[in-house]
Amino acid sequence: MLRHLKSPYVFLTLTSLLWAVNWVLARAIRHDSGPCTMALGRWVAALLFILPLAWNHLRTDWPVIRANLGVLMLLSITGAGGHNALSYAGVAQTTAVNAMLLNAAVPFFIMGLAWLVLRERLSRGQVAGLIVSFIGAFWIIIAGEPGRLASLSFNHGDLIVCIAMLSWAVYTIIIKMRPVAIHVTSFVTVLAAGAVMLLIAPAAWELGTRGASFSPTVLWGFVYMGAGPSVLCYLLWSRGVAALGPQRTGVFLYLIPVFGSVLSALILGERPEAYHAVGFALVLAGLGLANWPRR
């Protein structure tokens, strides 16, 4: 049983669940905190959580960190501070439906970049799994009603979310390529520190222009974002990419709209519908196809 809990499939499923909660939470507090302030609060909390765990490893890894600081800062921009600020800015200006639709496109970004940059070939099972999982996620997004396609509208918030998702795809590719032999806690600590440095100036400008509410709900939200979606998820995502590769890992992002619809039912009191079950079944089938062992 313990061996199965250490499986990368379990890690990546848990990661998608925690990130789904993050989307719900970000929508809930978006009027109390601007996107840069929210992202800064998240990574300050993450740094406080991870630093005690990584301190001894940081001293050992510092020569390698210093030698590879450029690629590490690029990872921090594309996968931490910049990505989160863009995501929160986008979801504040667009609908949850559109945000989940664009999030479901990330595996295709990863697939294209992996082929272009890493020259990774796609198996028929991976292509079939991507398509089936996308159909499942999309079915949930349109609530099982194809007629809703005609009513979908896009604004500049959608473009911001799309850029954030492309940024995450770049991060997933670079993390596979990085020539950095450091402990995973050191890696996440450097990501968090880089994100904090990146976000201090825009968050200060944001606080000066629009202000923010630091109510207990918002502060506890920062704590959750720092501990779960930041520290734990980035540790698990790194292990997932290392074990399965960027393409097979990216398919797990299709679980986010599945979990998101369930959380909406639990938190917002929305009754689960038949289309949730159909979409969930298709997502699981796609995951199975994309991760079917090759001969």
XYZ file of C-alpha atoms in Angstrom:
295
model
C 0.000 0.000 0.000
C 2.797 2.412 0.942
C 4.547 1.658 -2.366
C 1.439 2.699 -4.310
C 1.194 5.960 -2.350
C 4.701 6.831 -3.589
C 3.625 6.395 -7.208
C 4.038 9.453 -9.507
C 0.415 8.898 -10.594
C -0.741 9.477 -7.003
C 1.543 12.508 -6.696
C 0.191 14.117 -9.865
C -3.460 13.378 -9.026
C -3.023 15.022 -5.611
C -1.290 17.966 -7.287
C -4.249 18.525 -9.617
C -6.659 18.405 -6.664
C -4.700 20.992 -4.665
C -4.409 23.259 -7.712
C -8.159 22.984 -8.315
C -8.728 24.249 -4.759
C -6.308 27.077 -5.531
C -8.448 28.221 -8.500
C -11.589 28.210 -6.341
C -9.820 30.117 -3.558
C -8.333 32.672 -5.960
C -11.777 33.444 -7.324
C -13.148 33.785 -3.793
C -10.628 36.418 -2.640
C -9.927 38.212 -5.932
C -11.849 41.308 -4.800
C -9.818 41.528 -1.559
C -6.357 41.158 -3.074
C -4.797 42.075 -6.405
C -3.072 39.387 -8.489
C 0.517 40.437 -7.705
C -0.268 40.856 -3.998
C -1.940 37.447 -3.962
C 1.013 35.823 -5.715
C 3.486 37.550 -3.379
C 1.560 36.432 -0.281
C 1.530 32.896 -1.644
C 5.297 32.733 -2.204
C 6.248 34.484 1.024
C 4.238 31.817 2.858
C 5.869 29.116 0.714
C 9.346 30.440 1.530
C 8.576 30.368 5.248
C 7.413 26.762 4.966
C 10.238 25.397 2.829
C 13.271 27.274 4.204
C 13.634 25.300 7.481
C 13.406 22.022 5.520
C 15.942 23.106 2.906
C 18.515 24.967 5.013
C 21.106 22.176 5.260
C 20.639 21.227 1.605
C 21.048 24.860 0.527
C 24.494 25.076 2.122
C 25.576 21.911 0.303
C 23.979 22.885 -3.011
C 25.011 26.550 -3.066
C 27.962 26.170 -5.506
C 25.698 24.409 -8.034
C 22.894 26.921 -7.458
C 25.241 29.852 -8.053
C 26.625 28.266 -11.223
C 23.101 27.683 -12.613
C 21.389 30.791 -11.257
C 20.281 31.936 -14.707
C 18.218 28.842 -15.560
C 16.844 28.718 -12.010
C 15.627 32.319 -12.252
C 14.034 31.525 -15.615
C 12.214 28.614 -13.966
C 11.117 30.931 -11.149
C 9.666 33.430 -13.639
C 7.910 30.934 -15.914
C 6.693 28.513 -13.239
C 6.270 30.549 -10.056
C 6.020 34.334 -9.709
C 5.175 35.330 -13.264
C 2.905 32.375 -13.933
C 0.907 32.851 -10.718
C 0.507 36.617 -11.098
C -0.730 36.169 -14.676
C -3.128 33.383 -13.636
C -4.656 35.474 -10.848
C -4.882 38.553 -13.103
C -6.620 36.525 -15.798
C -9.134 34.758 -13.574
C -10.146 38.125 -12.071
C -11.158 39.351 -15.536
C -12.663 36.305 -17.192
C -15.156 33.586 -16.345
C -14.269 30.347 -14.585
C -15.516 28.463 -17.663
C -13.047 30.212 -19.961
C -10.178 29.862 -17.465
C -10.709 26.095 -17.200
C -10.982 25.802 -20.965
C -7.616 27.499 -21.422
C -6.089 25.453 -18.584
C -7.142 22.322 -20.475
C -4.977 23.452 -23.399
C -1.732 23.204 -21.386
C -0.996 19.550 -22.296
C -1.141 20.523 -25.963
C 1.344 23.351 -25.322
C 3.599 20.877 -23.503
C 3.236 18.312 -26.268
C 4.204 20.837 -28.953
C 7.148 22.227 -26.996
C 8.406 18.741 -26.097
C 8.367 17.820 -29.781
C 9.966 21.110 -30.850
C 12.583 21.491 -28.104
C 13.232 17.991 -26.750
C 12.514 16.165 -30.017
C 10.329 13.720 -28.106
C 8.194 11.477 -30.286
C 4.556 10.909 -29.421
C 3.090 7.446 -29.306
C -0.366 6.774 -30.678
C -1.545 6.125 -27.136
C -0.324 9.527 -25.956
C -2.051 11.338 -28.812
C -5.265 9.372 -28.253
C -5.100 10.007 -24.499
C -4.625 13.744 -24.980
C -7.608 13.943 -27.309
C -9.917 11.824 -25.115
C -8.953 13.712 -21.931
C -9.464 17.062 -23.654
C -12.937 15.988 -24.770
C -13.756 14.957 -21.192
C -12.528 18.233 -19.684
C -14.282 20.230 -22.393
C -17.531 18.291 -21.798
C -17.478 19.383 -18.154
C -16.684 22.965 -19.107
C -19.721 23.225 -21.426
C -21.883 21.325 -18.889
C -22.673 18.594 -21.400
C -24.463 21.052 -23.691
C -22.777 21.579 -27.090
C -25.086 24.523 -27.658
C -23.077 26.472 -25.081
C -20.242 26.753 -27.597
C -22.148 29.493 -29.375
C -22.333 31.563 -26.175
C -18.634 31.375 -25.259
C -17.040 34.811 -25.412
C -13.432 35.819 -24.858
C -11.828 38.989 -23.527
C -8.337 40.210 -22.658
C -8.514 38.231 -19.399
C -8.606 35.079 -21.514
C -5.434 36.192 -23.273
C -3.718 36.688 -19.904
C -4.732 33.196 -18.754
C -3.516 31.771 -22.056
C -0.106 33.425 -21.588
C 0.035 32.044 -18.036
C -0.690 28.527 -19.300
C 1.967 28.835 -22.009
C 4.380 29.997 -19.310
C 3.645 26.844 -17.303
C 4.243 24.674 -20.366
C 7.654 26.341 -20.854
C 8.441 25.709 -17.166
C 7.531 22.021 -17.508
C 9.870 21.660 -20.492
C 12.762 23.559 -18.893
C 12.511 21.631 -15.626
C 13.126 18.447 -17.603
C 16.150 20.004 -19.320
C 17.730 21.750 -16.358
C 21.342 20.655 -15.661
C 20.943 21.292 -11.945
C 21.888 18.482 -9.555
C 20.439 19.954 -6.385
C 18.050 18.644 -3.750
C 14.392 19.160 -4.563
C 13.820 21.283 -1.419
C 16.701 23.547 -2.451
C 15.122 23.846 -5.884
C 11.704 24.895 -4.529
C 13.362 27.339 -2.100
C 15.200 29.048 -4.972
C 11.919 29.183 -6.941
C 10.137 30.782 -3.978
C 12.925 33.302 -3.322
C 13.047 34.267 -6.995
C 9.257 34.695 -7.090
C 9.306 36.939 -4.007
C 12.026 39.158 -5.500
C 10.143 39.355 -8.791
C 6.810 40.271 -7.179
C 7.829 42.807 -4.509
C 7.848 45.838 -6.833
C 4.576 45.131 -8.751
C 2.811 44.164 -5.493
C 3.941 47.438 -3.861
C 2.597 49.396 -6.853
C -0.639 47.425 -6.679
C -1.074 48.112 -2.959
C -0.449 51.811 -3.535
C -3.017 52.087 -6.322
C -5.853 49.742 -5.335
C -5.071 48.626 -1.776
C -5.886 45.220 -0.336
C -7.788 43.593 2.509
C -5.699 41.379 4.795
C -8.619 39.759 6.575
C -8.183 36.389 8.322
C -9.782 34.702 5.285
C -7.222 36.247 2.933
C -4.287 35.466 5.232
C -5.370 31.844 5.676
C -5.754 31.731 1.920
C -2.100 32.766 1.559
C -1.120 30.052 4.053
C -2.939 27.400 2.037
C -1.529 28.677 -1.269
C 1.986 28.609 0.160
C 1.820 25.185 1.790
C -0.258 23.237 -0.742
C -0.265 24.637 -4.310
C 3.278 26.008 -3.907
C 5.557 23.861 -1.732
C 3.856 20.463 -1.854
C 2.602 20.676 -5.445
C 5.901 21.896 -6.877
C 7.756 19.089 -5.099
C 5.284 16.511 -6.431
C 5.178 18.010 -9.945
C 8.988 17.917 -10.168
C 8.991 14.242 -9.221
C 6.213 13.523 -11.686
C 8.073 15.153 -14.582
C 11.259 13.299 -13.641
C 9.436 9.946 -13.518
C 7.032 10.225 -16.471
C 8.346 13.001 -18.701
C 6.637 16.316 -19.537
C 4.093 14.952 -22.038
C 2.617 12.207 -19.852
C 2.727 14.509 -16.829
C 0.856 17.301 -18.627
C -2.205 15.086 -19.195
C -2.891 15.127 -15.438
C -3.830 18.815 -15.729
C -7.109 17.628 -17.241
C -8.085 16.529 -13.734
C -8.234 20.162 -12.578
C -11.618 21.002 -14.200
C -12.914 17.623 -13.001
C -11.963 18.345 -9.408
C -13.053 21.966 -9.857
C -16.588 20.960 -10.779
C -16.805 18.621 -7.776
C -15.502 21.333 -5.436
C -18.044 23.779 -6.825
C -20.750 21.264 -6.009
C -19.474 20.830 -2.447
C -18.609 24.453 -1.667
C -21.206 26.340 -3.696
C -23.995 23.811 -3.238
C -24.283 23.065 -6.943
C -25.820 19.632 -7.554
C -23.625 17.142 -9.461
C -25.030 16.351 -12.896
C -24.695 13.458 -15.329
C -22.229 15.408 -17.482
C -19.776 15.448 -14.555
C -19.712 11.640 -14.554
C -19.315 11.463 -18.350
C -16.503 14.008 -18.373
C -14.739 12.378 -15.432
C -14.891 8.966 -17.137
C -13.416 10.400 -20.343
C -10.600 12.144 -18.460
C -9.685 8.919 -16.660
C -9.819 6.984 -19.938
C -7.494 9.527 -21.546
C -5.069 9.318 -18.626
C -5.038 5.550 -18.996
C -4.342 5.734 -22.739
C -1.601 8.341 -22.427
C 0.178 6.430 -19.657
C -0.322 2.902 -21.029
C 3.033 1.089 -20.813
C 4.865 0.931 -24.139
C 6.186 -2.343 -25.486
